[in-house]
Coordinates of C-alpha atoms and ligand atoms in Angstrom, one line a residue:
M1 CA -20.7 -23.8 35.0
S2 CA -21.7 -25.5 31.8
T3 CA -20.5 -29.0 31.1
D4 CA -22.0 -29.1 27.7
I5 CA -20.1 -29.9 24.6
A6 CA -18.8 -26.6 23.2
T7 CA -21.4 -24.8 21.0
S8 CA -20.7 -24.6 17.4
L9 CA -19.9 -21.1 16.2
P10 CA -20.8 -19.9 12.7
A11 CA -18.0 -20.3 10.2
L12 CA -17.2 -17.3 8.0
G13 CA -14.9 -17.1 5.0
F14 CA -11.4 -15.9 5.8
P15 CA -11.2 -12.6 3.8
A16 CA -7.3 -12.6 3.8
A17 CA -5.3 -12.7 0.6
P18 CA -5.7 -16.1 -1.0
D19 CA -2.1 -17.1 -0.4
T20 CA -2.8 -16.9 3.4
V21 CA -4.1 -20.1 4.8
F22 CA -4.7 -21.9 8.1
D23 CA -2.4 -24.8 8.7
N24 CA -3.0 -26.0 12.3
R25 CA 0.0 -28.1 13.1
F26 CA -0.4 -28.0 16.9
V27 CA -3.8 -29.7 16.8
R28 CA -2.9 -31.9 13.8
E29 CA 0.4 -33.3 15.1
L30 CA -0.2 -33.5 18.9
P31 CA -2.7 -35.6 20.8
A32 CA -6.0 -34.1 21.9
D33 CA -7.9 -34.6 25.1
P34 CA -10.7 -37.0 24.1
D35 CA -13.2 -35.2 26.4
T36 CA -14.7 -32.3 24.5
S37 CA -16.8 -30.9 27.3
M38 CA -15.9 -27.7 29.2
R39 CA -15.9 -29.5 32.5
R40 CA -12.9 -28.3 34.6
R41 CA -10.5 -31.2 34.9
Q42 CA -7.0 -32.6 34.9
V43 CA -6.2 -33.4 31.3
L44 CA -3.9 -36.4 31.0
G45 CA -2.1 -37.8 28.0
A46 CA -2.8 -34.8 25.8
C47 CA -1.3 -31.4 24.8
Y48 CA -4.6 -29.6 24.4
S49 CA -8.4 -29.7 24.6
A50 CA -10.5 -28.7 21.6
V51 CA -12.8 -25.8 22.8
Q52 CA -14.7 -23.0 21.3
P53 CA -14.9 -19.4 22.4
T54 CA -18.1 -18.5 24.3
P55 CA -20.0 -15.8 22.4
V56 CA -20.3 -12.3 24.0
S57 CA -23.2 -9.9 23.9
A58 CA -22.0 -7.1 21.6
P59 CA -18.5 -7.5 20.1
V60 CA -17.1 -4.1 19.0
L61 CA -13.6 -3.5 17.6
L62 CA -12.0 -0.9 19.9
S63 CA -8.6 -0.8 18.3
H64 CA -6.3 -2.9 16.1
S65 CA -2.7 -3.0 14.9
P66 CA -2.6 -2.5 11.1
E67 CA 0.9 -4.0 10.9
V68 CA -0.2 -7.2 12.6
A69 CA -3.3 -7.3 10.4
A70 CA -1.1 -7.0 7.3
M71 CA 1.1 -9.8 8.7
I72 CA -1.9 -12.2 8.5
G73 CA -3.0 -10.9 5.1
L74 CA -5.8 -8.6 6.2
T75 CA -6.4 -5.1 5.0
K76 CA -7.7 -2.2 7.1
Q77 CA -11.1 -2.5 5.3
Q78 CA -11.4 -6.2 6.1
V79 CA -10.6 -5.5 9.7
N80 CA -13.3 -2.9 9.9
T81 CA -16.1 -5.3 9.0
P82 CA -18.6 -6.6 11.6
E83 CA -17.3 -10.1 10.7
F84 CA -13.9 -9.3 12.1
A85 CA -15.3 -8.1 15.4
K86 CA -17.4 -11.3 15.6
V87 CA -14.4 -13.6 15.0
F88 CA -12.1 -11.7 17.3
G89 CA -14.8 -11.3 20.0
G90 CA -15.4 -15.0 20.0
N91 CA -18.8 -15.1 18.2
A92 CA -17.7 -16.7 15.0
L93 CA -14.8 -18.5 13.4
Y94 CA -13.1 -18.2 10.0
R95 CA -13.3 -21.5 8.1
G96 CA -10.1 -23.3 8.8
M97 CA -9.8 -22.3 12.4
Q98 CA -9.6 -25.1 15.0
P99 CA -9.7 -23.5 18.4
Y100 CA -8.1 -25.2 21.4
A101 CA -6.8 -24.5 24.9
A102 CA -3.3 -25.8 25.7
C103 CA -2.4 -27.9 28.7
Y104 CA 0.5 -26.6 30.7
G105 CA 1.7 -26.4 34.3
G106 CA 4.1 -24.1 36.0
H107 CA 6.2 -22.9 38.9
Q108 CA 4.4 -20.0 40.4
F109 CA 6.4 -17.7 42.7
G110 CA 8.9 -20.4 43.2
H111 CA 6.6 -23.4 43.8
W112 CA 5.3 -26.1 41.6
A113 CA 1.6 -25.3 41.0
G114 CA 0.5 -28.4 39.0
Q115 CA -1.8 -28.1 36.0
L116 CA -2.6 -24.5 34.9
G117 CA -3.3 -24.4 31.2
D118 CA -5.1 -21.9 29.0
G119 CA -7.9 -21.0 31.4
R120 CA -9.0 -18.0 29.3
A121 CA -6.8 -18.1 26.3
I122 CA -8.0 -19.9 23.2
T123 CA -5.8 -20.4 20.2
L124 CA -8.0 -20.0 17.0
G125 CA -5.5 -21.4 14.5
E126 CA -2.1 -21.0 12.8
V127 CA -2.0 -18.7 9.8
V128 CA 0.7 -19.2 7.2
N129 CA 1.0 -15.9 5.3
A130 CA 2.3 -15.2 1.7
Q131 CA 5.9 -15.0 3.0
G132 CA 5.5 -18.5 4.6
E133 CA 5.6 -17.1 8.1
R134 CA 3.4 -19.0 10.6
W135 CA 1.4 -17.0 13.1
E136 CA -0.7 -18.4 15.9
L137 CA -3.8 -16.3 16.7
Q138 CA -4.9 -16.5 20.3
L139 CA -7.8 -14.8 22.0
K140 CA -7.4 -13.9 25.6
G141 CA -10.6 -13.6 27.6
A142 CA -12.8 -15.7 25.3
G143 CA -14.6 -17.7 27.9
P144 CA -14.0 -20.8 30.0
T145 CA -12.0 -23.9 29.1
P146 CA -11.3 -27.1 31.0
Y147 CA -8.3 -25.3 32.5
S148 CA -10.3 -22.3 33.9
R149 CA -10.4 -23.9 37.4
T150 CA -12.6 -21.6 39.5
A151 CA -12.2 -18.5 37.3
D152 CA -14.5 -17.2 34.6
G153 CA -12.3 -17.3 31.5
R154 CA -12.8 -13.6 30.8
A155 CA -10.6 -10.5 30.9
V156 CA -11.4 -6.9 31.8
L157 CA -10.9 -3.9 29.6
R158 CA -8.1 -2.3 31.7
S159 CA -5.9 -5.4 31.5
S160 CA -6.7 -5.9 27.8
V161 CA -5.8 -2.3 26.9
R162 CA -2.5 -2.8 28.8
E163 CA -1.7 -6.1 27.0
F164 CA -2.7 -4.7 23.6
L165 CA -0.7 -1.5 23.8
C166 CA 2.3 -3.0 25.6
S167 CA 2.8 -5.9 23.1
E168 CA 3.0 -3.4 20.3
A169 CA 5.1 -1.0 22.2
M170 CA 7.6 -3.7 23.1
F171 CA 7.8 -4.8 19.5
H172 CA 8.7 -1.3 18.3
L173 CA 11.2 -0.9 21.1
G174 CA 13.0 -3.9 19.7
V175 CA 12.2 -6.3 22.5
P176 CA 11.2 -9.9 21.5
T177 CA 7.5 -10.2 22.3
T178 CA 4.2 -11.6 21.3
R179 CA 2.2 -9.1 19.1
A180 CA -1.4 -7.9 19.4
L181 CA -3.9 -7.9 16.5
S182 CA -7.0 -6.5 18.0
L183 CA -8.8 -5.3 21.1
V184 CA -12.5 -6.1 21.1
G185 CA -15.0 -4.9 23.6
T186 CA -17.5 -7.6 24.6
G187 CA -20.5 -5.6 25.8
D188 CA -20.5 -7.8 28.9
D189 CA -19.4 -6.9 32.4
V190 CA -16.8 -8.9 34.3
V191 CA -16.7 -8.9 38.1
R192 CA -13.2 -8.3 39.6
D193 CA -11.8 -7.6 43.0
M194 CA -9.1 -5.4 41.7
L195 CA -7.2 -4.9 44.9
Y196 CA -8.1 -8.2 46.5
D197 CA -9.7 -6.3 49.4
G198 CA -13.3 -7.7 49.2
N199 CA -14.6 -5.0 47.0
A200 CA -15.6 -6.9 43.8
Q201 CA -17.0 -4.6 41.1
P202 CA -18.4 -5.1 37.6
E203 CA -16.0 -3.8 34.9
P204 CA -16.3 -3.8 31.1
G205 CA -14.9 -6.9 29.5
A206 CA -12.7 -7.1 26.5
I207 CA -10.7 -9.6 24.4
V208 CA -7.3 -9.2 22.9
C209 CA -6.1 -11.3 20.0
R210 CA -2.5 -11.9 20.4
V211 CA -0.2 -13.2 17.7
A212 CA 3.1 -15.1 17.9
P213 CA 4.8 -17.9 15.9
S214 CA 4.2 -20.1 19.0
F215 CA 2.5 -19.8 22.4
I216 CA 4.3 -22.9 23.8
R217 CA 5.6 -22.2 27.3
F218 CA 8.1 -23.8 29.6
G219 CA 5.1 -25.1 31.5
N220 CA 3.9 -27.2 28.5
F221 CA 7.0 -29.4 29.0
E222 CA 6.9 -29.2 32.8
I223 CA 3.4 -30.7 33.1
L224 CA 4.4 -33.7 31.0
A225 CA 7.5 -34.3 33.0
A226 CA 5.7 -33.9 36.3
R227 CA 3.2 -36.6 35.1
D228 CA 5.9 -38.9 33.8
E229 CA 4.4 -38.8 30.4
R230 CA 7.7 -39.4 28.7
A231 CA 6.7 -40.4 25.2
L232 CA 4.5 -37.3 25.0
L233 CA 7.2 -35.1 26.3
E234 CA 9.5 -36.4 23.6
Q235 CA 6.8 -35.8 21.0
L236 CA 6.3 -32.2 22.2
V237 CA 10.0 -31.5 22.2
D238 CA 10.4 -32.8 18.6
F239 CA 7.3 -31.0 17.5
T240 CA 8.5 -27.7 18.9
I241 CA 11.9 -28.2 17.2
S242 CA 10.3 -29.1 13.9
R243 CA 7.7 -26.3 13.9
D244 CA 9.3 -23.5 15.9
Y245 CA 13.1 -24.2 15.4
A246 CA 13.0 -25.6 11.9
H247 CA 16.4 -24.1 11.1
L248 CA 18.2 -26.6 13.5
A249 CA 19.9 -29.4 11.6
G250 CA 21.4 -32.8 12.5
D251 CA 20.1 -36.0 14.1
S252 CA 17.5 -35.9 16.7
N253 CA 19.9 -35.7 19.7
A254 CA 22.0 -33.0 18.1
R255 CA 18.9 -31.0 17.3
R256 CA 17.6 -31.3 20.9
S257 CA 20.9 -30.1 22.3
A258 CA 21.1 -27.2 19.9
W259 CA 17.5 -26.4 20.6
F260 CA 17.9 -26.1 24.4
T261 CA 21.0 -24.0 24.0
E262 CA 19.1 -21.7 21.7
V263 CA 16.1 -21.4 24.1
C264 CA 18.7 -20.3 26.8
E265 CA 20.3 -17.8 24.5
R266 CA 17.0 -16.3 23.4
S267 CA 15.8 -16.0 26.9
A268 CA 19.0 -14.3 27.9
R269 CA 18.7 -11.8 25.1
M270 CA 15.1 -11.1 26.0
V271 CA 15.8 -10.3 29.6
V272 CA 18.8 -8.0 28.6
E273 CA 16.3 -6.1 26.5
W274 CA 13.9 -5.8 29.5
M275 CA 16.8 -4.4 31.5
R276 CA 17.7 -2.0 28.8
V277 CA 14.2 -0.4 28.6
G278 CA 13.4 -0.6 32.3
F279 CA 10.6 -3.2 31.8
V280 CA 9.5 -5.2 34.8
H281 CA 7.3 -8.2 33.8
G282 CA 5.9 -8.7 37.3
V283 CA 4.8 -12.4 37.0
M284 CA 7.8 -14.5 35.7
N285 CA 6.3 -17.8 36.5
T286 CA 7.4 -20.7 34.3
D287 CA 4.0 -20.8 32.7
N288 CA 4.7 -17.2 31.5
M289 CA 8.0 -18.1 29.8
S290 CA 7.8 -18.5 26.1
I291 CA 9.8 -21.3 24.4
L292 CA 10.8 -18.7 21.8
G293 CA 12.2 -16.2 24.2
L294 CA 9.3 -13.8 23.7
T295 CA 7.9 -11.5 26.3
I296 CA 4.5 -13.1 27.0
D297 CA 1.5 -12.6 29.3
Y298 CA 1.3 -8.9 30.0
G299 CA -0.2 -8.6 33.5
P300 CA 0.9 -6.4 36.3
Y301 CA 4.0 -5.2 34.4
G302 CA 5.5 -1.8 34.8
W303 CA 8.4 0.5 33.8
L304 CA 11.0 1.8 36.1
E305 CA 10.5 5.5 36.8
D306 CA 12.5 6.7 39.9
F307 CA 15.3 4.2 39.6
D308 CA 15.2 1.4 42.2
P309 CA 16.5 -2.1 41.3
N310 CA 14.2 -3.5 44.0
W311 CA 11.0 -2.2 42.5
T312 CA 8.2 -4.4 41.4
P313 CA 4.9 -3.2 40.0
N314 CA 3.0 -6.3 41.2
T315 CA 1.3 -5.8 44.6
T316 CA 0.7 -9.6 44.7
D317 CA 4.5 -9.9 44.9
A318 CA 5.1 -7.0 47.2
A319 CA 6.2 -9.1 50.2
G320 CA 8.9 -11.2 48.6
R321 CA 9.6 -9.0 45.6
R322 CA 10.7 -12.1 43.7
Y323 CA 10.1 -10.5 40.4
R324 CA 11.7 -7.1 41.0
Y325 CA 13.6 -5.4 38.3
G326 CA 17.1 -6.3 39.4
Q327 CA 16.3 -10.0 39.9
Q328 CA 14.8 -10.6 36.5
P329 CA 18.0 -12.2 35.0
A330 CA 18.4 -14.5 37.9
I331 CA 14.8 -15.5 37.6
V332 CA 15.1 -16.3 33.9
Q333 CA 18.0 -18.5 34.8
W334 CA 16.0 -20.2 37.6
N335 CA 13.2 -20.8 35.2
L336 CA 15.6 -22.3 32.6
V337 CA 16.9 -24.7 35.3
R338 CA 13.3 -25.8 35.9
L339 CA 12.9 -26.4 32.1
A340 CA 16.2 -28.3 32.0
E341 CA 14.9 -30.6 34.8
A342 CA 11.7 -31.2 33.0
L343 CA 13.6 -32.0 29.8
R344 CA 16.1 -34.3 31.4
P345 CA 14.2 -37.6 30.5
V346 CA 14.5 -36.9 26.8
F347 CA 18.2 -36.2 26.9
Q348 CA 20.6 -39.1 27.0
S349 CA 22.9 -37.3 29.4
P350 CA 22.8 -34.0 31.4
E351 CA 25.7 -32.4 29.5
P352 CA 23.7 -30.7 26.7
L353 CA 21.4 -29.2 29.3
E354 CA 24.3 -28.0 31.4
A355 CA 25.9 -26.6 28.2
G356 CA 22.7 -24.7 27.5
L357 CA 22.6 -23.2 30.9
D358 CA 26.2 -22.1 30.5
A359 CA 25.3 -20.5 27.2
F360 CA 22.6 -18.5 29.1
L361 CA 25.3 -17.0 31.3
R362 CA 27.7 -16.3 28.5
T363 CA 25.0 -14.8 26.3
Y364 CA 23.6 -12.8 29.1
D365 CA 27.0 -11.4 30.2
S366 CA 28.1 -10.3 26.7
A367 CA 24.7 -8.9 25.7
Y368 CA 24.3 -7.1 29.0
E369 CA 27.8 -5.5 28.6
Q370 CA 27.1 -4.4 25.1
M371 CA 23.7 -3.1 26.0
M372 CA 25.0 -1.0 29.0
S373 CA 27.9 0.4 26.8
A374 CA 25.3 1.6 24.3
K375 CA 23.1 3.1 27.0
F376 CA 26.0 5.0 28.5
G377 CA 27.7 5.8 25.2
F378 CA 30.8 3.9 25.9
T379 CA 32.9 2.3 23.2
A380 CA 35.0 0.2 25.6
H381 CA 34.0 -1.9 28.5
G382 CA 36.9 -1.9 30.8
E383 CA 37.1 -1.4 34.6
P384 CA 36.8 2.4 34.4
E385 CA 33.5 2.1 32.4
Q386 CA 32.2 -0.6 34.8
Q387 CA 33.0 1.5 37.8
L388 CA 31.2 4.5 36.3
I389 CA 28.1 2.3 35.5
R390 CA 28.0 1.1 39.1
E391 CA 28.3 4.6 40.5
A392 CA 25.7 5.9 38.1
F393 CA 23.1 3.3 39.3
A394 CA 23.9 4.2 42.9
L395 CA 23.5 7.9 42.1
M396 CA 20.3 7.4 40.1
H397 CA 18.9 5.5 43.0
D398 CA 19.8 8.2 45.6
A399 CA 18.7 11.0 43.4
Q400 CA 15.5 9.2 42.3
A401 CA 16.4 9.6 38.6
D402 CA 13.7 8.7 36.1
F403 CA 15.3 5.7 34.3
T404 CA 14.1 6.6 30.8
L405 CA 14.6 10.3 31.0
F406 CA 18.1 10.1 32.7
F407 CA 19.6 8.1 29.8
R408 CA 17.9 10.1 27.2
A409 CA 19.2 13.3 28.8
L410 CA 22.7 11.9 29.1
G411 CA 22.7 11.4 25.3
E412 CA 22.1 15.1 25.0
V413 CA 25.1 16.2 27.0
P414 CA 27.1 18.4 24.6
P415 CA 30.7 17.9 23.6
V416 CA 32.1 21.0 25.2
I417 CA 30.6 21.3 28.6
N418 CA 30.3 23.6 31.5
H419 CA 29.5 20.9 34.0
D420 CA 27.5 23.0 36.3
A421 CA 25.2 24.2 33.5
V422 CA 24.8 20.6 32.3
I423 CA 23.5 19.4 35.6
T424 CA 20.8 22.1 35.7
D425 CA 20.0 22.5 32.0
V426 CA 20.3 19.0 30.6
L427 CA 19.8 16.7 33.6
G428 CA 17.7 19.2 35.7
D429 CA 14.3 17.7 34.9
V430 CA 14.9 14.0 35.3
F431 CA 14.8 13.6 39.1
Y432 CA 12.0 12.9 41.5
H433 CA 14.1 13.9 44.5
E434 CA 13.3 17.5 45.3
N435 CA 16.7 18.7 46.5
V436 CA 18.8 16.6 44.2
L437 CA 20.9 19.5 43.0
T438 CA 21.9 20.6 46.4
Q439 CA 22.3 17.2 48.0
H440 CA 23.9 15.2 45.2
N441 CA 25.5 18.0 43.1
D442 CA 29.1 17.2 43.9
R443 CA 28.7 13.5 43.3
F444 CA 27.1 14.2 40.0
M445 CA 29.8 16.7 38.9
H446 CA 32.5 14.2 39.8
W447 CA 30.7 11.4 37.9
L448 CA 29.9 13.6 34.9
R449 CA 33.5 14.8 34.5
R450 CA 34.8 11.2 34.4
W451 CA 32.0 10.1 32.1
H452 CA 32.7 13.0 29.8
A453 CA 36.4 12.3 29.8
L454 CA 35.9 8.6 28.9
T455 CA 33.4 9.2 26.2
S456 CA 35.4 12.0 24.6
A457 CA 38.6 10.0 24.7
S458 CA 37.2 7.4 22.3
G459 CA 37.3 9.9 19.4
E460 CA 33.7 9.2 18.5
S461 CA 31.9 12.4 17.4
F462 CA 29.2 13.9 19.5
T463 CA 26.5 13.2 16.9
D464 CA 27.5 9.6 16.5
R465 CA 27.6 9.0 20.2
R466 CA 24.2 10.7 20.7
A467 CA 22.7 8.7 17.8
R468 CA 24.1 5.5 19.3
M469 CA 22.8 6.3 22.8
H470 CA 19.4 7.4 21.6
A471 CA 19.0 4.2 19.7
A472 CA 19.5 2.3 22.9
N473 CA 17.5 4.7 25.1
P474 CA 13.9 5.2 24.2
L475 CA 12.1 8.5 24.9
Y476 CA 8.6 7.0 25.1
V477 CA 7.6 3.9 27.1
L478 CA 4.2 2.8 28.2
R479 CA 4.3 4.1 31.7
N480 CA 1.5 2.8 33.9
W481 CA -0.1 6.3 34.2
I482 CA 0.0 6.7 30.5
A483 CA -1.8 3.4 30.0
Q484 CA -4.2 4.3 32.8
E485 CA -5.3 7.5 31.2
A486 CA -6.1 5.6 28.0
I487 CA -8.0 3.0 30.1
D488 CA -10.1 5.7 31.9
L489 CA -11.0 7.3 28.6
A490 CA -11.8 3.9 26.9
T491 CA -14.0 3.0 29.9
N492 CA -16.0 6.1 29.1
G493 CA -16.3 5.2 25.5
D494 CA -13.4 7.2 24.0
T495 CA -10.8 4.9 22.4
S496 CA -8.9 7.7 20.6
R497 CA -6.1 7.7 23.2
I498 CA -5.4 4.1 22.6
D499 CA -4.9 4.8 18.9
L500 CA -2.8 7.9 19.6
L501 CA -0.5 5.8 21.9
L502 CA -0.3 3.0 19.4
Q503 CA 0.9 5.7 16.9
L504 CA 3.3 7.3 19.4
L505 CA 4.8 4.1 20.5
R506 CA 5.4 2.9 17.0
D507 CA 8.5 5.2 17.0
P508 CA 9.7 5.3 20.6
Y509 CA 13.2 6.5 19.9
R510 CA 12.3 9.6 17.9
E511 CA 11.2 12.8 19.5
Q512 CA 7.7 13.6 18.2
A513 CA 6.1 17.0 18.1
G514 CA 3.3 17.7 20.5
M515 CA 4.0 14.5 22.5
E516 CA 6.0 16.1 25.3
R517 CA 3.7 15.1 28.1
F518 CA 4.3 11.4 27.3
A519 CA 8.1 12.0 27.7
A520 CA 7.8 13.6 31.1
K521 CA 8.3 12.4 34.6
R522 CA 5.4 10.7 36.3
P523 CA 2.9 13.4 37.5
E524 CA 2.3 13.6 41.2
W525 CA -1.3 12.4 40.9
A526 CA -0.1 9.1 39.6
R527 CA 2.3 8.3 42.5
H528 CA -0.3 6.4 44.5
K529 CA -3.2 5.9 42.1
V530 CA -4.5 2.4 41.5
G531 CA -3.3 1.2 38.1
C532 CA -0.4 3.6 38.1
S533 CA 1.6 2.6 41.2
M534 CA -0.4 -0.4 42.3
L535 CA -1.3 -3.4 40.1
S536 CA -2.4 -6.8 41.3
C537 CA -2.7 -9.9 39.2
S538 CA -6.5 -9.3 39.0
S539 CA -7.3 -9.0 35.4
Ligands
AMP1 P1 -1.4 -15.7 34.8 O1 -0.9 -15.5 36.2 O2 -2.3 -14.6 34.3 O3 -0.4 -16.1 33.9 O4 -2.4 -16.9 35.0 C1 -2.1 -18.1 35.6 C2 -3.2 -19.2 35.2 O5 -4.5 -18.7 35.6 C3 -3.3 -19.5 33.8 O6 -3.6 -20.9 33.7 C4 -4.5 -18.7 33.3 O7 -5.1 -19.3 32.2 C5 -5.4 -18.8 34.5 N1 -6.3 -17.6 34.6 C6 -6.0 -16.4 34.9 N2 -7.1 -15.6 34.9 C7 -8.1 -16.4 34.5 C8 -9.5 -16.2 34.3 N3 -10.1 -15.0 34.5 N4 -10.3 -17.3 34.0 C9 -9.7 -18.5 33.8 N5 -8.4 -18.7 34.0 C10 -7.6 -17.7 34.4
MG2 MG1 -0.1 -16.8 32.2

């Protein structure tokens, strides 16, 4: 472990459009750790440590998102230069970048874990583009920092492909998320014990550059509260409001109150979107909760296939299933309570914090109701609708309905129906249960008749209802097995699947010719394959 002062990387000219500049407010306005070595340590009285990425052997651009590149003022041609791969592989900087690792703590799996911090993430700088939007650029896997503890600061190709693709997929699904600019192969191996079973293996390394207006997490506030660094806590709160919630008006107290309420509301809307698309984050620790209500830190996430509210993709969480699909809203709320506790010293009274937590519930309830109505094609949300929704989830569970395909198929149910035929023709291919049509047929018929009566009674045309349902129910999501195929190919040097998926997932609600296999039930081979059904935190 090197304790040297971080090496100085070559500085290159930033090729972006001239009206795109670096303006690094986080490092300019918040206090830095005076120690500039990479020695692993507790960092007191500071929000970050200045660090530099550690160069890799052979940075190669494996894939990139052209939309995100455009957002920071870079063209496709500029992305495809060796300089770009150098910067986003950690071997050079653009002039104006001031890399740092942030100090944060967190509650992990329900327990306070103390200081965590950016152990392998390094923010390069804040870009302000021609539209005046601010985007933080952050490498993940760029080498050790003072927060790396016993780990190596690196990331493997498989987890980097998953983060790269899922960030972009989530954005195009309409889910608040951090974005991904680039995926760079490092040319270096990283040793990982993927299943935590004593079989450590070298794997190819990679680095993702993720992009968001802010990477501040609940844990950035929690660590300062835990250490009783009250003035600094106050400073970070006001900084976050001024940079990331600049639209809030009023005096300092009014702004802080409105800010906490908005954090709660945004977090509520984020988790409703997860529930809509069947996304399970897998590691909802408070250090993985964005202060902007963005989905952040794609690790052992997964997508519901055969519907089971108790499902979690994370084998590390298999025993307690704390982060299972059905518990995600309650966990967001639990995390917000931890944030409220941390913020208490900078509020004159607890009322604004309580009001924020109430706003979470209100926002969640109404957004969830609207979202479910859209998924089922309802125009009202009375007791009959709610009853049908409850029954549908019980049926989907018993019949092992594929979450994505079931809702998509429901949208296709024609206006005049022969119920028997609908069950076989329209819904026939969405179940994993082999005997579903014999065992659950009567229940489905009964449900379908009532659903049909309710949705027809509204007077909405079939085409309108279908359009509304299809806009809420994606056809393509990044199922683990789909990501795994792309990873297997990329490991053998073929990155074309990554680009194909990026293209497909750019338009996940529209049926695309030739893409049928990505809108199909999980194949049998994937049921128990590592990376498809089992994912640990090892990344
Ligand atoms: P996560 O569960 O991935 O959100 O990570 C929790 C903490 O562990 C964060 O502080 C990460 O920066 C740190 N961490 C995870 N993997 C590594 C790694 N390979 N090297 C250094 N720190 C890591
Ligand atoms: Mg994390």
